[in-house]
PDB file of C-alpha atoms and ligand atoms in Angstrom:
ATOM      1  CA  UNK A1306       1.178 -11.188 -22.049  1.00  0.00           C
ATOM      2  CA  UNK A1307      -1.858 -13.177 -20.956  1.00  0.00           C
ATOM      3  CA  UNK A1308      -4.865 -11.432 -19.473  1.00  0.00           C
ATOM      4  CA  UNK A1309      -6.604 -13.993 -17.271  1.00  0.00           C
ATOM      5  CA  UNK A1310      -9.916 -13.586 -15.464  1.00  0.00           C
ATOM      6  CA  UNK A1311     -10.463 -17.067 -14.074  1.00  0.00           C
ATOM      7  CA  UNK A1312      -8.622 -18.799 -11.263  1.00  0.00           C
ATOM      8  CA  UNK A1313      -8.606 -22.217 -12.999  1.00  0.00           C
ATOM      9  CA  UNK A1314      -7.020 -20.789 -16.108  1.00  0.00           C
ATOM     10  CA  UNK A1315      -4.422 -18.912 -14.070  1.00  0.00           C
ATOM     11  CA  UNK A1316      -3.536 -22.104 -12.227  1.00  0.00           C
ATOM     12  CA  UNK A1317      -2.854 -23.890 -15.535  1.00  0.00           C
ATOM     13  CA  UNK A1318      -0.364 -21.208 -16.554  1.00  0.00           C
ATOM     14  CA  UNK A1319       1.225 -21.192 -13.104  1.00  0.00           C
ATOM     15  CA  UNK A1320       1.549 -24.998 -13.117  1.00  0.00           C
ATOM     16  CA  UNK A1321       3.471 -24.701 -16.336  1.00  0.00           C
ATOM     17  CA  UNK A1322       5.843 -22.137 -14.758  1.00  0.00           C
ATOM     18  CA  UNK A1323       6.319 -24.280 -11.671  1.00  0.00           C
ATOM     19  CA  UNK A1324       7.092 -27.361 -13.785  1.00  0.00           C
ATOM     20  CA  UNK A1325       9.828 -25.384 -15.561  1.00  0.00           C
ATOM     21  CA  UNK A1326      11.185 -24.475 -12.087  1.00  0.00           C
ATOM     22  CA  UNK A1327      10.678 -20.807 -12.885  1.00  0.00           C
ATOM     23  CA  UNK A1328      10.376 -18.376  -9.982  1.00  0.00           C
ATOM     24  CA  UNK A1329       7.180 -16.334  -9.820  1.00  0.00           C
ATOM     25  CA  UNK A1330       6.644 -12.815  -8.457  1.00  0.00           C
ATOM     26  CA  UNK A1331       3.273 -11.299  -7.631  1.00  0.00           C
ATOM     27  CA  UNK A1332       2.413  -7.589  -7.566  1.00  0.00           C
ATOM     28  CA  UNK A1333      -1.104  -7.098  -6.156  1.00  0.00           C
ATOM     29  CA  UNK A1334      -2.840  -3.864  -7.208  1.00  0.00           C
ATOM     30  CA  UNK A1335      -6.262  -2.299  -7.510  1.00  0.00           C
ATOM     31  CA  UNK A1336      -5.430  -0.968 -10.989  1.00  0.00           C
ATOM     32  CA  UNK A1337      -5.473   2.616 -12.262  1.00  0.00           C
ATOM     33  CA  UNK A1338      -1.752   2.104 -12.534  1.00  0.00           C
ATOM     34  CA  UNK A1339       0.842   4.857 -12.167  1.00  0.00           C
ATOM     35  CA  UNK A1340       4.610   5.081 -11.760  1.00  0.00           C
ATOM     36  CA  UNK A1341       4.355   3.947  -8.116  1.00  0.00           C
ATOM     37  CA  UNK A1342       2.912   0.624  -9.261  1.00  0.00           C
ATOM     38  CA  UNK A1343       5.431   0.511 -12.093  1.00  0.00           C
ATOM     39  CA  UNK A1344       8.365   0.654  -9.671  1.00  0.00           C
ATOM     40  CA  UNK A1345       7.030  -2.544  -8.047  1.00  0.00           C
ATOM     41  CA  UNK A1346       6.512  -4.152 -11.444  1.00  0.00           C
ATOM     42  CA  UNK A1347      10.032  -3.267 -12.608  1.00  0.00           C
ATOM     43  CA  UNK A1348      11.660  -4.545  -9.426  1.00  0.00           C
ATOM     44  CA  UNK A1349       9.662  -7.769  -9.639  1.00  0.00           C
ATOM     45  CA  UNK A1350      10.533  -8.170 -13.307  1.00  0.00           C
ATOM     46  CA  UNK A1351      14.232  -8.080 -12.441  1.00  0.00           C
ATOM     47  CA  UNK A1352      14.037 -10.512  -9.553  1.00  0.00           C
ATOM     48  CA  UNK A1353      11.814 -13.324 -10.797  1.00  0.00           C
ATOM     49  CA  UNK A1354      11.528 -15.398 -13.967  1.00  0.00           C
ATOM     50  CA  UNK A1355       7.779 -14.811 -14.235  1.00  0.00           C
ATOM     51  CA  UNK A1356       5.665 -11.892 -13.162  1.00  0.00           C
ATOM     52  CA  UNK A1357       1.963 -11.897 -12.324  1.00  0.00           C
ATOM     53  CA  UNK A1358       0.237  -8.564 -11.653  1.00  0.00           C
ATOM     54  CA  UNK A1359      -3.229  -8.731 -10.162  1.00  0.00           C
ATOM     55  CA  UNK A1360      -5.809  -6.001 -10.657  1.00  0.00           C
ATOM     56  CA  UNK A1361      -8.744  -6.320  -8.321  1.00  0.00           C
ATOM     57  CA  UNK A1362     -10.742  -3.623  -6.572  1.00  0.00           C
ATOM     58  CA  UNK A1363     -11.475  -5.613  -3.442  1.00  0.00           C
ATOM     59  CA  UNK A1364     -14.945  -4.817  -2.075  1.00  0.00           C
ATOM     60  CA  UNK A1365     -14.319  -6.236   1.401  1.00  0.00           C
ATOM     61  CA  UNK A1366     -11.589  -3.708   2.211  1.00  0.00           C
ATOM     62  CA  UNK A1367     -13.903  -0.741   1.596  1.00  0.00           C
ATOM     63  CA  UNK A1368     -16.116   0.472   4.407  1.00  0.00           C
ATOM     64  CA  UNK A1369     -19.657   1.764   4.082  1.00  0.00           C
ATOM     65  CA  UNK A1370     -19.668   5.190   2.455  1.00  0.00           C
ATOM     66  CA  UNK A1371     -16.168   4.702   1.057  1.00  0.00           C
ATOM     67  CA  UNK A1372     -15.290   4.909  -2.628  1.00  0.00           C
ATOM     68  CA  UNK A1373     -15.626   1.271  -3.824  1.00  0.00           C
ATOM     69  CA  UNK A1374     -18.039   2.061  -6.646  1.00  0.00           C
ATOM     70  CA  UNK A1375     -16.307   5.271  -7.758  1.00  0.00           C
ATOM     71  CA  UNK A1376     -12.742   3.911  -7.450  1.00  0.00           C
ATOM     72  CA  UNK A1377     -11.061   4.675 -10.813  1.00  0.00           C
ATOM     73  CA  UNK A1378     -11.076   1.665 -13.137  1.00  0.00           C
ATOM     74  CA  UNK A1379      -8.870   2.020 -16.227  1.00  0.00           C
ATOM     75  CA  UNK A1380      -8.559  -1.535 -17.535  1.00  0.00           C
ATOM     76  CA  UNK A1381      -7.337  -0.809 -21.054  1.00  0.00           C
ATOM     77  CA  UNK A1382      -4.732   1.721 -19.962  1.00  0.00           C
ATOM     78  CA  UNK A1383      -3.478  -0.680 -17.270  1.00  0.00           C
ATOM     79  CA  UNK A1384      -3.180  -3.602 -19.679  1.00  0.00           C
ATOM     80  CA  UNK A1385      -1.171  -1.517 -22.147  1.00  0.00           C
ATOM     81  CA  UNK A1386       1.125  -0.264 -19.400  1.00  0.00           C
ATOM     82  CA  UNK A1387       1.763  -3.787 -18.105  1.00  0.00           C
ATOM     83  CA  UNK A1388       2.362  -5.147 -21.582  1.00  0.00           C
ATOM     84  CA  UNK A1389       5.062  -2.546 -22.140  1.00  0.00           C
ATOM     85  CA  UNK A1390       6.592  -3.371 -18.765  1.00  0.00           C
ATOM     86  CA  UNK A1391       7.086  -7.017 -19.766  1.00  0.00           C
ATOM     87  CA  UNK A1392       4.567  -8.623 -17.440  1.00  0.00           C
ATOM     88  CA  UNK A1393       3.716 -12.291 -18.118  1.00  0.00           C
ATOM     89  CA  UNK A1394       0.205 -12.446 -16.689  1.00  0.00           C
ATOM     90  CA  UNK A1395      -2.371  -9.877 -15.660  1.00  0.00           C
ATOM     91  CA  UNK A1396      -4.896 -11.500 -13.343  1.00  0.00           C
ATOM     92  CA  UNK A1397      -8.159  -9.541 -13.363  1.00  0.00           C
ATOM     93  CA  UNK A1398     -10.799 -11.565 -11.569  1.00  0.00           C
ATOM     94  CA  UNK A1399     -14.395 -10.447 -11.148  1.00  0.00           C
ATOM     95  CA  UNK A1400     -15.858 -10.011  -7.670  1.00  0.00           C
ATOM     96  CA  UNK A1401     -17.846 -13.244  -8.262  1.00  0.00           C
ATOM     97  CA  UNK A1402     -14.657 -15.087  -9.143  1.00  0.00           C
ATOM     98  CA  UNK A1403     -12.964 -14.040  -5.897  1.00  0.00           C
ATOM     99  CA  UNK A1404     -16.065 -14.230  -3.686  1.00  0.00           C
ATOM    100  CA  UNK A1405     -18.450 -16.798  -5.224  1.00  0.00           C
ATOM    101  CA  UNK A1406     -20.250 -17.216  -1.907  1.00  0.00           C
ATOM    102  CA  UNK A1407     -20.298 -15.563   1.473  1.00  0.00           C
ATOM    103  CA  UNK A1408     -16.879 -15.844   3.139  1.00  0.00           C
ATOM    104  CA  UNK A1409     -17.228 -17.724   6.423  1.00  0.00           C
ATOM    105  CA  UNK A1410     -13.487 -17.898   7.033  1.00  0.00           C
ATOM    106  CA  UNK A1411     -11.414 -14.715   6.847  1.00  0.00           C
ATOM    107  CA  UNK A1412      -8.134 -13.310   8.139  1.00  0.00           C
ATOM    108  CA  UNK A1413      -8.367 -11.107  11.213  1.00  0.00           C
ATOM    109  CA  UNK A1414      -5.618  -8.650  12.066  1.00  0.00           C
ATOM    110  CA  UNK A1415      -5.193  -7.452  15.638  1.00  0.00           C
ATOM    111  CA  UNK A1416      -2.830  -5.139  17.495  1.00  0.00           C
ATOM    112  CA  UNK A1417      -0.854  -3.775  14.583  1.00  0.00           C
ATOM    113  CA  UNK A1418      -4.135  -2.671  12.972  1.00  0.00           C
ATOM    114  CA  UNK A1419      -5.501  -0.876  16.038  1.00  0.00           C
ATOM    115  CA  UNK A1420      -4.155   2.600  15.260  1.00  0.00           C
ATOM    116  CA  UNK A1421      -3.794   4.893  12.240  1.00  0.00           C
ATOM    117  CA  UNK A1422      -5.731   3.671   9.166  1.00  0.00           C
ATOM    118  CA  UNK A1423      -6.970   0.614  11.062  1.00  0.00           C
ATOM    119  CA  UNK A1424      -8.681   2.834  13.596  1.00  0.00           C
ATOM    120  CA  UNK A1425     -10.266   5.136  11.029  1.00  0.00           C
ATOM    121  CA  UNK A1426     -11.269   2.348   8.667  1.00  0.00           C
ATOM    122  CA  UNK A1427     -12.624  -0.516  10.808  1.00  0.00           C
ATOM    123  CA  UNK A1428     -12.325  -3.859   9.035  1.00  0.00           C
ATOM    124  CA  UNK A1429     -10.144  -2.434   6.270  1.00  0.00           C
ATOM    125  CA  UNK A1430      -7.024  -4.426   7.095  1.00  0.00           C
ATOM    126  CA  UNK A1431      -9.007  -7.645   7.641  1.00  0.00           C
ATOM    127  CA  UNK A1432     -10.251  -7.168   4.083  1.00  0.00           C
ATOM    128  CA  UNK A1433      -6.744  -6.504   2.801  1.00  0.00           C
ATOM    129  CA  UNK A1434      -5.223  -9.463   4.655  1.00  0.00           C
ATOM    130  CA  UNK A1435      -8.009 -11.754   3.460  1.00  0.00           C
ATOM    131  CA  UNK A1436      -7.689 -10.841  -0.210  1.00  0.00           C
ATOM    132  CA  UNK A1437      -3.885 -10.906  -0.129  1.00  0.00           C
ATOM    133  CA  UNK A1438      -3.915 -14.358   1.461  1.00  0.00           C
ATOM    134  CA  UNK A1439      -6.363 -15.525  -1.230  1.00  0.00           C
ATOM    135  CA  UNK A1440      -4.068 -14.121  -3.924  1.00  0.00           C
ATOM    136  CA  UNK A1441      -1.065 -15.762  -2.251  1.00  0.00           C
ATOM    137  CA  UNK A1442      -2.863 -19.118  -2.287  1.00  0.00           C
ATOM    138  CA  UNK A1443      -4.053 -18.707  -5.873  1.00  0.00           C
ATOM    139  CA  UNK A1444      -0.699 -17.588  -7.326  1.00  0.00           C
ATOM    140  CA  UNK A1445       1.678 -19.258  -4.840  1.00  0.00           C
ATOM    141  CA  UNK A1446       4.424 -16.805  -5.738  1.00  0.00           C
ATOM    142  CA  UNK A1447       8.013 -17.045  -4.502  1.00  0.00           C
ATOM    143  CA  UNK A1448       7.969 -13.326  -3.784  1.00  0.00           C
ATOM    144  CA  UNK A1449       5.421 -10.528  -3.571  1.00  0.00           C
ATOM    145  CA  UNK A1450       6.004  -6.794  -3.903  1.00  0.00           C
ATOM    146  CA  UNK A1451       4.317  -4.003  -1.938  1.00  0.00           C
ATOM    147  CA  UNK A1452       4.837  -0.249  -1.737  1.00  0.00           C
ATOM    148  CA  UNK A1453       6.051   1.603   1.336  1.00  0.00           C
ATOM    149  CA  UNK A1454       3.368   4.165   0.505  1.00  0.00           C
ATOM    150  CA  UNK A1455       0.999   1.934   2.481  1.00  0.00           C
ATOM    151  CA  UNK A1456       3.367   1.517   5.397  1.00  0.00           C
ATOM    152  CA  UNK A1457       0.916   0.003   7.871  1.00  0.00           C
ATOM    153  CA  UNK A1458      -0.395  -2.388   5.201  1.00  0.00           C
ATOM    154  CA  UNK A1459       3.154  -3.537   4.470  1.00  0.00           C
ATOM    155  CA  UNK A1460       3.817  -4.183   8.166  1.00  0.00           C
ATOM    156  CA  UNK A1461       0.567  -6.174   8.401  1.00  0.00           C
ATOM    157  CA  UNK A1462       1.398  -8.304   5.368  1.00  0.00           C
ATOM    158  CA  UNK A1463       4.848  -9.074   6.767  1.00  0.00           C
ATOM    159  CA  UNK A1464       3.219 -10.071  10.056  1.00  0.00           C
ATOM    160  CA  UNK A1465       0.629 -12.202   8.250  1.00  0.00           C
ATOM    161  CA  UNK A1466       3.337 -14.039   6.296  1.00  0.00           C
ATOM    162  CA  UNK A1467       5.118 -14.729   9.578  1.00  0.00           C
ATOM    163  CA  UNK A1468       2.048 -15.739  11.577  1.00  0.00           C
ATOM    164  CA  UNK A1469       0.405 -17.872   8.870  1.00  0.00           C
ATOM    165  CA  UNK A1470       3.655 -19.393   7.506  1.00  0.00           C
ATOM    166  CA  UNK A1471       3.297 -18.261   3.928  1.00  0.00           C
ATOM    167  CA  UNK A1472       6.439 -19.408   2.109  1.00  0.00           C
ATOM    168  CA  UNK A1473       6.721 -16.076   0.307  1.00  0.00           C
ATOM    169  CA  UNK A1474       9.344 -13.345   0.434  1.00  0.00           C
ATOM    170  CA  UNK A1475       7.748  -9.950   0.950  1.00  0.00           C
ATOM    171  CA  UNK A1476       9.665  -7.179  -0.765  1.00  0.00           C
ATOM    172  CA  UNK A1477       8.999  -3.475  -0.635  1.00  0.00           C
ATOM    173  CA  UNK A1478       9.782  -0.425  -2.721  1.00  0.00           C
ATOM    174  CA  UNK A1479      10.051   3.253  -1.675  1.00  0.00           C
ATOM    175  CA  UNK A1480       7.280   5.782  -2.264  1.00  0.00           C
ATOM    176  CA  UNK A1481       7.230   7.272  -5.752  1.00  0.00           C
ATOM    177  CA  UNK A1482       6.326  10.963  -5.694  1.00  0.00           C
ATOM    178  CA  UNK A1483       5.281  13.632  -8.161  1.00  0.00           C
ATOM    179  CA  UNK A1484       7.859  16.372  -8.789  1.00  0.00           C
ATOM    180  CA  UNK A1485       6.249  18.559  -6.111  1.00  0.00           C
ATOM    181  CA  UNK A1486       6.426  15.832  -3.452  1.00  0.00           C
ATOM    182  CA  UNK A1487       2.862  14.492  -3.571  1.00  0.00           C
ATOM    183  CA  UNK A1488       2.918  10.702  -3.238  1.00  0.00           C
ATOM    184  CA  UNK A1489       1.436   9.109  -6.348  1.00  0.00           C
ATOM    185  CA  UNK A1490      -1.970   7.587  -5.713  1.00  0.00           C
ATOM    186  CA  UNK A1491      -5.017   6.598  -7.707  1.00  0.00           C
ATOM    187  CA  UNK A1492      -7.033   8.772  -5.335  1.00  0.00           C
ATOM    188  CA  UNK A1493      -5.147  11.903  -6.464  1.00  0.00           C
ATOM    189  CA  UNK A1494      -7.501  11.850  -9.468  1.00  0.00           C
ATOM    190  CA  UNK A1495     -10.343  12.920  -7.193  1.00  0.00           C
ATOM    191  CA  UNK A1496      -8.596  16.238  -6.426  1.00  0.00           C
ATOM    192  CA  UNK A1497      -9.820  19.439  -8.046  1.00  0.00           C
ATOM    193  CA  UNK A1498      -7.055  21.615  -9.497  1.00  0.00           C
ATOM    194  CA  UNK A1499      -7.292  23.868  -6.453  1.00  0.00           C
ATOM    195  CA  UNK A1500      -6.916  20.925  -4.087  1.00  0.00           C
ATOM    196  CA  UNK A1501      -4.118  19.479  -6.219  1.00  0.00           C
ATOM    197  CA  UNK A1502      -2.141  22.687  -5.595  1.00  0.00           C
ATOM    198  CA  UNK A1503      -2.552  22.242  -1.829  1.00  0.00           C
ATOM    199  CA  UNK A1504      -1.905  18.481  -1.759  1.00  0.00           C
ATOM    200  CA  UNK A1505       1.954  18.638  -1.642  1.00  0.00           C
ATOM    201  CA  UNK A1506       1.654  20.261   1.788  1.00  0.00           C
ATOM    202  CA  UNK A1507       1.067  16.775   3.166  1.00  0.00           C
ATOM    203  CA  UNK A1508       4.658  15.873   2.319  1.00  0.00           C
ATOM    204  CA  UNK A1509       5.760  19.308   3.473  1.00  0.00           C
ATOM    205  CA  UNK A1510       4.268  18.602   6.911  1.00  0.00           C
ATOM    206  CA  UNK A1511       6.103  15.274   7.093  1.00  0.00           C
ATOM    207  CA  UNK A1512       9.377  16.928   6.082  1.00  0.00           C
ATOM    208  CA  UNK A1513       8.912  19.741   8.604  1.00  0.00           C
ATOM    209  CA  UNK A1514       8.334  17.239  11.401  1.00  0.00           C
ATOM    210  CA  UNK A1515      11.362  15.168  10.392  1.00  0.00           C
ATOM    211  CA  UNK A1516      13.556  18.288  10.282  1.00  0.00           C
ATOM    212  CA  UNK A1517      12.389  19.328  13.744  1.00  0.00           C
ATOM    213  CA  UNK A1518      13.187  15.897  15.151  1.00  0.00           C
ATOM    214  CA  UNK A1519      16.593  15.888  13.471  1.00  0.00           C
ATOM    215  CA  UNK A1520      17.355  19.349  14.841  1.00  0.00           C
ATOM    216  CA  UNK A1521      16.772  18.095  18.376  1.00  0.00           C
ATOM    217  CA  UNK A1522      13.116  18.551  19.345  1.00  0.00           C
ATOM    218  CA  UNK A1523      12.165  15.510  21.434  1.00  0.00           C
ATOM    219  CA  UNK A1524       8.638  16.618  22.207  1.00  0.00           C
ATOM    220  CA  UNK A1525       6.882  14.419  19.654  1.00  0.00           C
ATOM    221  CA  UNK A1526       3.392  15.346  20.847  1.00  0.00           C
ATOM    222  CA  UNK A1527       4.209  19.014  20.284  1.00  0.00           C
ATOM    223  CA  UNK A1528       5.563  18.338  16.795  1.00  0.00           C
ATOM    224  CA  UNK A1529       2.471  16.301  15.907  1.00  0.00           C
ATOM    225  CA  UNK A1530       0.176  19.039  17.162  1.00  0.00           C
ATOM    226  CA  UNK A1531       1.990  21.738  15.180  1.00  0.00           C
ATOM    227  CA  UNK A1532       1.761  19.781  11.938  1.00  0.00           C
ATOM    228  CA  UNK A1533      -1.919  18.944  12.518  1.00  0.00           C
ATOM    229  CA  UNK A1534      -2.534  22.678  12.817  1.00  0.00           C
ATOM    230  CA  UNK A1535      -0.410  23.376   9.726  1.00  0.00           C
ATOM    231  CA  UNK A1536      -2.505  20.897   7.725  1.00  0.00           C
ATOM    232  CA  UNK A1537      -5.769  22.294   9.075  1.00  0.00           C
ATOM    233  CA  UNK A1538      -4.754  25.808   8.076  1.00  0.00           C
ATOM    234  CA  UNK A1539      -3.737  24.579   4.614  1.00  0.00           C
ATOM    235  CA  UNK A1540      -7.282  23.258   4.022  1.00  0.00           C
ATOM    236  CA  UNK A1541      -6.961  19.591   5.007  1.00  0.00           C
ATOM    237  CA  UNK A1542      -9.156  17.759   7.485  1.00  0.00           C
ATOM    238  CA  UNK A1543      -6.440  15.744   9.199  1.00  0.00           C
ATOM    239  CA  UNK A1544      -7.212  12.228  10.409  1.00  0.00           C
ATOM    240  CA  UNK A1545      -3.900  11.490  12.172  1.00  0.00           C
ATOM    241  CA  UNK A1546      -0.298  12.693  12.172  1.00  0.00           C
ATOM    242  CA  UNK A1547       1.826  10.322  14.246  1.00  0.00           C
ATOM    243  CA  UNK A1548       5.483   9.772  14.947  1.00  0.00           C
ATOM    244  CA  UNK A1549       6.002   6.028  15.380  1.00  0.00           C
ATOM    245  CA  UNK A1550       8.806   3.547  15.446  1.00  0.00           C
ATOM    246  CA  UNK A1551       9.385   1.613  12.266  1.00  0.00           C
ATOM    247  CA  UNK A1552       9.736  -1.799  13.911  1.00  0.00           C
ATOM    248  CA  UNK A1553       6.236  -2.195  15.362  1.00  0.00           C
ATOM    249  CA  UNK A1554       4.420   1.087  14.611  1.00  0.00           C
ATOM    250  CA  UNK A1555       4.037   1.837  18.318  1.00  0.00           C
ATOM    251  CA  UNK A1556       4.246   5.495  19.334  1.00  0.00           C
ATOM    252  CA  UNK A1557       7.873   6.594  19.229  1.00  0.00           C
ATOM    253  CA  UNK A1558       9.714   7.410  22.418  1.00  0.00           C
ATOM    254  CA  UNK A1559      12.878   9.446  22.868  1.00  0.00           C
ATOM    255  CA  UNK A1560      14.905   6.238  22.804  1.00  0.00           C
ATOM    256  CA  UNK A1561      13.830   5.131  19.325  1.00  0.00           C
ATOM    257  CA  UNK A1562      16.132   5.825  16.408  1.00  0.00           C
ATOM    258  CA  UNK A1563      14.334   4.337  13.400  1.00  0.00           C
ATOM    259  CA  UNK A1564      11.213   6.401  12.978  1.00  0.00           C
ATOM    260  CA  UNK A1565       8.290   6.697  10.620  1.00  0.00           C
ATOM    261  CA  UNK A1566       5.930   9.636  10.524  1.00  0.00           C
ATOM    262  CA  UNK A1567       2.496   8.568   9.334  1.00  0.00           C
ATOM    263  CA  UNK A1568      -0.193  10.915   8.103  1.00  0.00           C
ATOM    264  CA  UNK A1569      -3.727  10.678   6.734  1.00  0.00           C
ATOM    265  CA  UNK A1570      -5.893  13.665   5.865  1.00  0.00           C
ATOM    266  CA  UNK A1571      -8.953  14.435   3.802  1.00  0.00           C
ATOM    267  CA  UNK A1572      -8.609  17.046   1.136  1.00  0.00           C
ATOM    268  CA  UNK A1573     -12.114  17.458  -0.237  1.00  0.00           C
ATOM    269  CA  UNK A1574     -13.346  14.044  -1.368  1.00  0.00           C
ATOM    270  CA  UNK A1575     -10.183  11.959  -1.094  1.00  0.00           C
ATOM    271  CA  UNK A1576      -8.467  10.840   2.045  1.00  0.00           C
ATOM    272  CA  UNK A1577      -4.748  10.979   1.278  1.00  0.00           C
ATOM    273  CA  UNK A1578      -2.077   9.013   3.135  1.00  0.00           C
ATOM    274  CA  UNK A1579       1.677   9.420   3.194  1.00  0.00           C
ATOM    275  CA  UNK A1580       4.656   8.664   5.399  1.00  0.00           C
ATOM    276  CA  UNK A1581       8.328   9.409   5.849  1.00  0.00           C
ATOM    277  CA  UNK A1582      10.922   7.019   7.284  1.00  0.00           C
ATOM    278  CA  UNK A1583      14.251   8.143   8.670  1.00  0.00           C
ATOM    279  CA  UNK A1584      16.834   7.403  11.336  1.00  0.00           C
ATOM    280  CA  UNK A1585      17.859   9.806  14.053  1.00  0.00           C
ATOM    281  CA  UNK A1586      21.296   8.221  14.140  1.00  0.00           C
ATOM    282  CA  UNK A1587      23.161   8.475  17.386  1.00  0.00           C
ATOM    283  CA  UNK A1588      22.972  12.216  17.955  1.00  0.00           C
ATOM    284  CA  UNK A1589      20.477  11.963  20.829  1.00  0.00           C
ATOM    285  CA  UNK A1590      21.989   9.143  22.880  1.00  0.00           C
TER     286      UNK A1590
HETATM  287  P1  AMP B3020      -3.094   0.006  -4.830  1.00  0.00           P
HETATM  288  O1  AMP B3020      -3.380  -0.214  -6.267  1.00  0.00           O
HETATM  289  O2  AMP B3020      -3.314   1.408  -4.378  1.00  0.00           O
HETATM  290  O3  AMP B3020      -3.736  -1.027  -3.937  1.00  0.00           O
HETATM  291  O4  AMP B3020      -1.543  -0.218  -4.654  1.00  0.00           O
HETATM  292  C1  AMP B3020      -0.929  -1.409  -5.070  1.00  0.00           C
HETATM  293  C2  AMP B3020       0.484  -1.415  -4.548  1.00  0.00           C
HETATM  294  O5  AMP B3020       1.184  -0.296  -5.073  1.00  0.00           O
HETATM  295  C3  AMP B3020       0.555  -1.326  -3.023  1.00  0.00           C
HETATM  296  O6  AMP B3020       1.563  -2.200  -2.543  1.00  0.00           O
HETATM  297  C4  AMP B3020       0.927   0.120  -2.812  1.00  0.00           C
HETATM  298  O7  AMP B3020       1.636   0.348  -1.609  1.00  0.00           O
HETATM  299  C5  AMP B3020       1.790   0.404  -4.018  1.00  0.00           C
HETATM  300  N1  AMP B3020       1.831   1.851  -4.300  1.00  0.00           N
HETATM  301  C6  AMP B3020       0.781   2.671  -4.505  1.00  0.00           C
HETATM  302  N2  AMP B3020       1.188   3.948  -4.679  1.00  0.00           N
HETATM  303  C7  AMP B3020       2.542   3.919  -4.579  1.00  0.00           C
HETATM  304  C8  AMP B3020       3.562   4.910  -4.659  1.00  0.00           C
HETATM  305  N3  AMP B3020       3.279   6.209  -4.868  1.00  0.00           N
HETATM  306  N4  AMP B3020       4.843   4.532  -4.505  1.00  0.00           N
HETATM  307  C9  AMP B3020       5.151   3.218  -4.278  1.00  0.00           C
HETATM  308  N5  AMP B3020       4.236   2.233  -4.199  1.00  0.00           N
HETATM  309  C10 AMP B3020       2.950   2.572  -4.340  1.00  0.00           C
END
């Protein structure tokens, strides 16, 4: 496995792959890797001849007062994990390598980024879309893998690929959870042991809402309100709890069958996000 820090060097390796007509997959990450990342890596490994994993904590997707400087960085652990997983290249650029001068041209996301995390973290998805498009142009992969854990991010990347004509297949993998239901996340490390015991209630709230919808409650606003209160009582500071439709993330109506419930809530220092997708089937038509 090659560990590459410079774009020019990466391009040499990628040119070699392209000359051999080998397909290339990219898995973009911010490091501090866990089994959620590994599921993307394993899927990518199976589907492409060559696999590039990027590790880059992207400053422009963090807002003021957010955790850019304290974000967990575990380079050595990550490299060992990726070596064992059979990755070909780990691309770990410095901030200077990715942003050598002030960016005057960036990607701007509208509409789909207005609600949920986009509303609470202004500029976040512009930063994500900009760095992902840079990585797409640097690596020029045939396919790129993203987790459904970041459901709104995934929808935005799919939209970006469509709108900007990236010739890249976007593939996604389901959320990987701890045994107690907590979605794996690098930010779980910020939790104290007391908070860690409470954290699975985020998934519990999602499951409760889904079960209510499946048992016939059509009053989505009421369900959202109940779960916001449940989370507040459990010790969270909820940001949003929203029942949306999977296709465009607009607020769900009674007519929609394919739903996603999206949640974000602070639990002490970290802001945790999670979601649950399901179909109501035909029972309400
Ligand atoms: P991050 O390092 O947090 O930027 O995540 C890199 C990629 O891993 C993103 O596409 C995430 O959606 C994905 N990911 C993070 N946590 C999980 C998880 N628990 N299950 C599945 N995918 C995940």
